[in-house]
Coordinates of C-alpha atoms in Angstrom, one line a residue:
G34 CA 8.4 -5.7 -62.0
G35 CA 7.2 -3.4 -59.2
G36 CA 4.2 -1.4 -60.9
G37 CA 1.7 -4.4 -60.9
G38 CA 2.4 -4.1 -56.9
G39 CA -1.6 -4.5 -56.6
G40 CA -1.4 -7.6 -57.6
G41 CA 0.6 -9.0 -55.2
G42 CA 1.8 -12.1 -57.0
G43 CA -1.9 -13.2 -56.6
G44 CA -2.5 -13.1 -60.8
G45 CA -5.5 -11.3 -60.0
W46 CA -6.9 -7.6 -59.2
A47 CA -7.3 -7.2 -55.4
I48 CA -10.6 -4.6 -55.2
S49 CA -11.4 -3.1 -52.0
P50 CA -14.6 -2.5 -51.3
L51 CA -14.1 0.7 -50.2
L52 CA -13.9 2.2 -53.6
F53 CA -17.4 1.5 -53.9
V54 CA -19.6 2.3 -50.9
P55 CA -23.5 2.2 -51.4
P56 CA -26.2 4.5 -50.8
V57 CA -26.7 4.6 -46.9
R58 CA -30.4 3.6 -47.6
A59 CA -29.5 0.5 -49.9
R60 CA -27.2 -0.2 -46.9
A61 CA -29.4 0.2 -44.2
R62 CA -31.9 -2.3 -46.4
F63 CA -29.5 -5.0 -46.1
V64 CA -28.6 -4.7 -42.5
A65 CA -32.1 -4.4 -41.9
G66 CA -33.2 -7.6 -43.9
C67 CA -30.2 -9.6 -42.3
L68 CA -30.9 -9.1 -38.8
A69 CA -34.6 -9.9 -39.6
A70 CA -32.9 -12.9 -40.9
A71 CA -30.6 -13.6 -38.1
D72 CA -33.7 -13.2 -35.8
G73 CA -34.0 -16.4 -34.6
A74 CA -36.6 -18.0 -32.3
A75 CA -36.6 -18.5 -28.4
T76 CA -36.4 -22.4 -28.5
A77 CA -32.4 -21.7 -30.0
T78 CA -29.7 -23.4 -28.4
G79 CA -26.7 -20.6 -26.7
L80 CA -24.3 -21.4 -29.3
Q81 CA -27.1 -20.7 -32.1
R82 CA -27.6 -17.4 -30.6
W83 CA -24.2 -16.4 -30.1
L84 CA -23.8 -17.2 -34.0
R85 CA -26.7 -15.1 -34.3
T86 CA -25.1 -12.7 -32.6
A87 CA -21.5 -12.7 -34.1
F88 CA -23.6 -12.2 -37.8
A89 CA -25.5 -9.3 -36.6
E90 CA -22.9 -7.8 -35.5
S91 CA -20.4 -8.6 -38.4
V92 CA -23.3 -7.2 -40.4
C93 CA -23.4 -3.4 -39.2
A94 CA -20.3 -3.4 -38.8
V95 CA -19.3 -4.1 -42.7
A96 CA -22.6 -1.8 -43.9
F97 CA -22.2 1.0 -40.8
P98 CA -18.6 0.7 -39.6
G99 CA -18.5 4.2 -37.7
A100 CA -22.3 4.6 -36.3
F101 CA -22.2 0.7 -35.3
G102 CA -18.5 1.2 -34.0
A103 CA -20.1 3.9 -31.7
V104 CA -22.8 2.0 -30.9
R105 CA -20.7 -1.0 -29.7
A106 CA -18.3 1.4 -27.7
W107 CA -21.6 2.6 -25.4
H108 CA -22.4 -0.7 -25.5
G109 CA -19.7 -1.8 -23.9
Q110 CA -19.5 0.3 -21.6
L111 CA -22.6 0.0 -19.8
S112 CA -22.8 -3.9 -20.2
A113 CA -21.0 -5.4 -17.4
A114 CA -22.7 -3.0 -15.1
G115 CA -26.4 -3.5 -16.5
S116 CA -25.7 -7.1 -16.9
E117 CA -25.0 -7.3 -13.1
E118 CA -28.6 -4.2 -12.8
L119 CA -30.2 -7.1 -14.3
E120 CA -29.8 -9.9 -12.3
E121 CA -30.5 -8.0 -9.0
A122 CA -33.5 -6.5 -10.7
A123 CA -34.5 -10.0 -12.2
R124 CA -33.7 -11.5 -8.3
R125 CA -36.2 -8.5 -6.8
V126 CA -39.1 -9.5 -8.7
E127 CA -38.7 -13.6 -8.6
A128 CA -38.9 -12.6 -5.3
A129 CA -41.7 -10.2 -5.3
L130 CA -43.9 -12.3 -7.4
A131 CA -42.7 -15.2 -5.1
A132 CA -44.4 -14.0 -2.7
S133 CA -48.0 -13.2 -4.2
L134 CA -48.5 -15.6 -7.1
P135 CA -48.3 -20.0 -6.8
A136 CA -45.1 -21.1 -7.2
G137 CA -44.6 -22.3 -11.1
S138 CA -47.6 -20.0 -12.8
Y139 CA -45.1 -17.5 -14.1
R140 CA -41.3 -17.5 -15.1
V141 CA -39.1 -14.6 -15.4
E142 CA -36.5 -14.1 -18.1
A143 CA -34.2 -11.0 -17.8
R144 CA -31.8 -10.3 -21.2
L145 CA -29.4 -7.3 -22.1
K146 CA -30.0 -6.0 -25.6
S147 CA -27.1 -7.2 -28.3
A148 CA -25.2 -3.7 -29.3
A149 CA -26.4 -5.1 -33.4
S150 CA -30.4 -4.7 -31.9
L151 CA -29.4 -1.8 -30.7
F152 CA -28.5 -0.2 -33.9
E153 CA -31.5 -1.2 -35.6
K154 CA -33.8 0.4 -33.4
V155 CA -31.7 3.4 -32.7
A156 CA -30.4 3.8 -36.4
L157 CA -32.6 2.3 -38.5
R158 CA -35.8 2.9 -37.0
G159 CA -34.8 6.1 -35.1
K160 CA -36.4 5.0 -31.9
R161 CA -35.6 5.7 -28.7
A162 CA -33.3 2.8 -26.9
D163 CA -34.4 2.9 -23.6
D164 CA -34.5 -1.2 -23.1
L165 CA -31.2 -2.3 -23.1
L166 CA -31.9 -3.9 -19.8
G167 CA -34.9 -6.1 -20.2
L168 CA -36.9 -8.8 -18.4
R169 CA -40.0 -10.2 -19.4
V170 CA -42.6 -12.4 -16.7
V171 CA -44.5 -14.5 -18.9
L172 CA -47.9 -16.1 -16.6
D173 CA -49.7 -19.5 -17.8
G174 CA -52.2 -19.6 -19.2
Y175 CA -55.9 -19.1 -18.5
R176 CA -56.5 -22.8 -18.2
E177 CA -54.0 -23.5 -14.9
Y178 CA -54.7 -20.5 -13.3
G179 CA -58.0 -19.6 -14.3
E180 CA -60.6 -20.5 -11.1
A181 CA -57.5 -18.6 -8.8
A182 CA -58.8 -15.4 -11.3
G183 CA -62.4 -15.5 -10.3
G184 CA -63.3 -17.5 -13.0
L185 CA -64.0 -14.3 -15.3
P186 CA -63.6 -14.0 -19.4
R187 CA -60.3 -15.4 -20.4
R188 CA -59.2 -12.1 -21.9
A189 CA -60.1 -9.6 -19.2
G190 CA -58.4 -12.8 -16.6
D191 CA -55.6 -13.0 -18.1
H192 CA -55.7 -8.6 -18.3
S193 CA -56.0 -8.3 -15.1
R194 CA -53.2 -10.5 -14.1
C195 CA -50.7 -9.0 -15.9
L196 CA -51.7 -5.8 -14.6
A197 CA -51.2 -7.2 -11.4
V198 CA -47.5 -7.8 -12.5
R199 CA -47.1 -4.1 -13.1
Q200 CA -48.6 -3.6 -9.3
V201 CA -46.1 -6.3 -8.1
A202 CA -43.1 -4.5 -10.2
G203 CA -44.6 -0.4 -9.6
R204 CA -43.7 -1.2 -5.8
L205 CA -40.1 -2.2 -6.3
W206 CA -39.0 0.9 -9.1
G207 CA -40.9 4.0 -10.3
E208 CA -42.4 3.7 -13.5
V209 CA -41.6 6.0 -16.1
A210 CA -43.2 4.8 -19.3
F211 CA -46.2 2.2 -19.7
S212 CA -48.1 0.8 -22.5
D213 CA -50.5 -1.4 -22.7
Y214 CA -50.7 -3.8 -25.3
I215 CA -52.8 -5.9 -24.1
A216 CA -55.8 -3.2 -24.1
S217 CA -55.2 -2.1 -27.4
P218 CA -53.4 -5.1 -29.3
K219 CA -51.3 -4.1 -32.2
A220 CA -52.2 -4.4 -35.7
N221 CA -50.5 -7.7 -36.5
G222 CA -52.0 -9.1 -32.8
Y223 CA -49.1 -8.5 -30.3
C224 CA -50.2 -7.8 -26.9
S225 CA -48.4 -7.6 -23.8
L226 CA -47.7 -4.9 -21.0
H227 CA -44.8 -2.9 -21.4
S228 CA -43.4 -0.7 -18.8
T229 CA -40.3 1.1 -18.4
Y230 CA -38.9 1.6 -15.1
A231 CA -35.9 4.1 -13.1
L232 CA -34.2 1.4 -11.4
P233 CA -32.2 2.8 -8.1
S234 CA -28.6 3.5 -10.3
G235 CA -31.1 5.4 -12.7
T236 CA -30.6 3.0 -15.7
P237 CA -34.5 2.1 -17.1
L238 CA -35.6 -0.7 -17.1
E239 CA -37.8 -2.9 -19.2
L240 CA -40.8 -4.9 -18.0
Q241 CA -43.0 -6.9 -20.4
V242 CA -46.0 -8.8 -19.1
R243 CA -47.8 -11.5 -21.5
T244 CA -49.0 -14.8 -20.6
G245 CA -48.1 -18.2 -22.3
A246 CA -50.5 -17.8 -25.4
M247 CA -49.8 -13.4 -25.8
H248 CA -45.6 -14.9 -25.8
R249 CA -46.2 -17.9 -28.2
H250 CA -47.3 -15.5 -30.7
A251 CA -45.0 -12.8 -29.9
E252 CA -41.7 -16.0 -30.7
S253 CA -43.3 -17.7 -33.4
G254 CA -46.8 -16.3 -34.7
P255 CA -47.9 -13.4 -36.9
A256 CA -46.1 -11.2 -34.2
A257 CA -42.6 -12.2 -34.0
H258 CA -39.9 -10.0 -33.9
S259 CA -38.4 -11.4 -37.0
A260 CA -41.2 -10.0 -39.0
Y261 CA -41.1 -6.9 -37.3
K262 CA -37.7 -6.8 -38.6
A263 CA -38.3 -8.0 -41.8
G264 CA -40.8 -5.4 -42.0
A265 CA -38.0 -2.8 -41.0
A266 CA -36.3 -3.5 -44.1
A267 CA -39.4 -3.0 -46.7
D268 CA -39.6 0.3 -45.2
A269 CA -35.7 1.6 -45.2
A270 CA -36.5 -0.2 -48.9
A271 CA -39.5 2.2 -49.8
G272 CA -37.6 5.2 -48.1
G273 CA -39.9 5.3 -44.7
G274 CA -38.3 4.1 -41.6
G275 CA -36.2 6.0 -38.9
L276 CA -32.9 6.6 -41.0
G277 CA -31.1 9.2 -40.6
G278 CA -34.1 11.3 -38.5
G279 CA -32.3 10.5 -34.8
G280 CA -32.7 8.8 -31.9
W281 CA -31.5 8.2 -28.6
L282 CA -29.2 5.7 -26.6
G283 CA -30.5 5.5 -23.1
G284 CA -32.4 9.1 -22.7
G285 CA -31.6 10.7 -19.5
F286 CA -31.2 7.6 -17.4
L287 CA -27.9 6.7 -17.5
P288 CA -25.4 5.1 -15.1
R289 CA -23.4 8.0 -13.3
G290 CA -20.3 8.5 -15.7
A291 CA -22.0 7.3 -18.7
A292 CA -21.8 9.1 -21.9
P293 CA -25.0 9.2 -23.7
L294 CA -24.8 9.4 -27.3
A295 CA -26.3 13.0 -29.2
R296 CA -28.0 12.5 -31.4
L297 CA -27.9 10.0 -34.1
P298 CA -27.4 12.5 -37.2
A299 CA -24.8 14.9 -35.4
L300 CA -22.6 11.8 -33.6
F301 CA -23.0 9.4 -37.5
G302 CA -21.9 11.7 -40.4
E303 CA -21.9 8.9 -42.5
A304 CA -25.8 8.2 -42.5
A305 CA -26.7 12.2 -41.6
A306 CA -24.2 13.4 -45.0
E307 CA -26.2 11.7 -47.3
S308 CA -30.3 11.3 -45.6
G309 CA -30.2 15.1 -45.3
A310 CA -31.6 15.1 -41.9
S311 CA -30.9 18.0 -39.2
A312 CA -28.5 17.5 -36.8
A313 CA -30.2 19.8 -34.4
P314 CA -32.0 17.9 -30.8
P315 CA -35.6 17.6 -30.3

């Protein structure tokens, strides 16, 4: 009869996943673990990177549909214009470095941060995300370039060369933030310069500068980002991290006409209600 309509004729129970929604902390642990597993090496092919991104975004959408939906909408609002700005920024850096460094002694990489990566950083770790647009300059190892640097010891020479690239970028845009992880490496050995510049539109651009050895360590060594995300998963499981504490997307440097997201707990009630976090901005 019609009383068994929920079973349709399939002979079994159709149970909606929405009948049981795990606590926010458990969902965060699940998402962080999946993102860590999906974070591939730099040698991944284009198809592999696309599949990893699709998987990561699907996981975020299932675990936090409202929160991730808002982040993805914000990302979609800016990604088209951001891609154009990123290409122009990469061209300017390439031209500036070509005028001051030997050909073949460096490479410039550009990346537009994915919606899943933004969500992981802002929602799970409570960090400010000013790095939708990112450039990385990787310099040759000291052996290939050391003599031109004056024969300085490896560490000092590499640090000086990275700082010189920062100075080149500083002549293109105004620097609004700087961290020197070469002079003061992270606990996992991560070494790089991180600078944030305000592009003409006001959009922030993150520039990382490192040597080839530093880059290999950051991509596949103990400082690999996948290990970092795995640490975030463990932190979420232990009740630490920034979950529910609120992060920011874009800060004060958004392109004209783009709407910034409010502090996350105020916007994402699904996390704020269960974490008890304050919705007031800092």
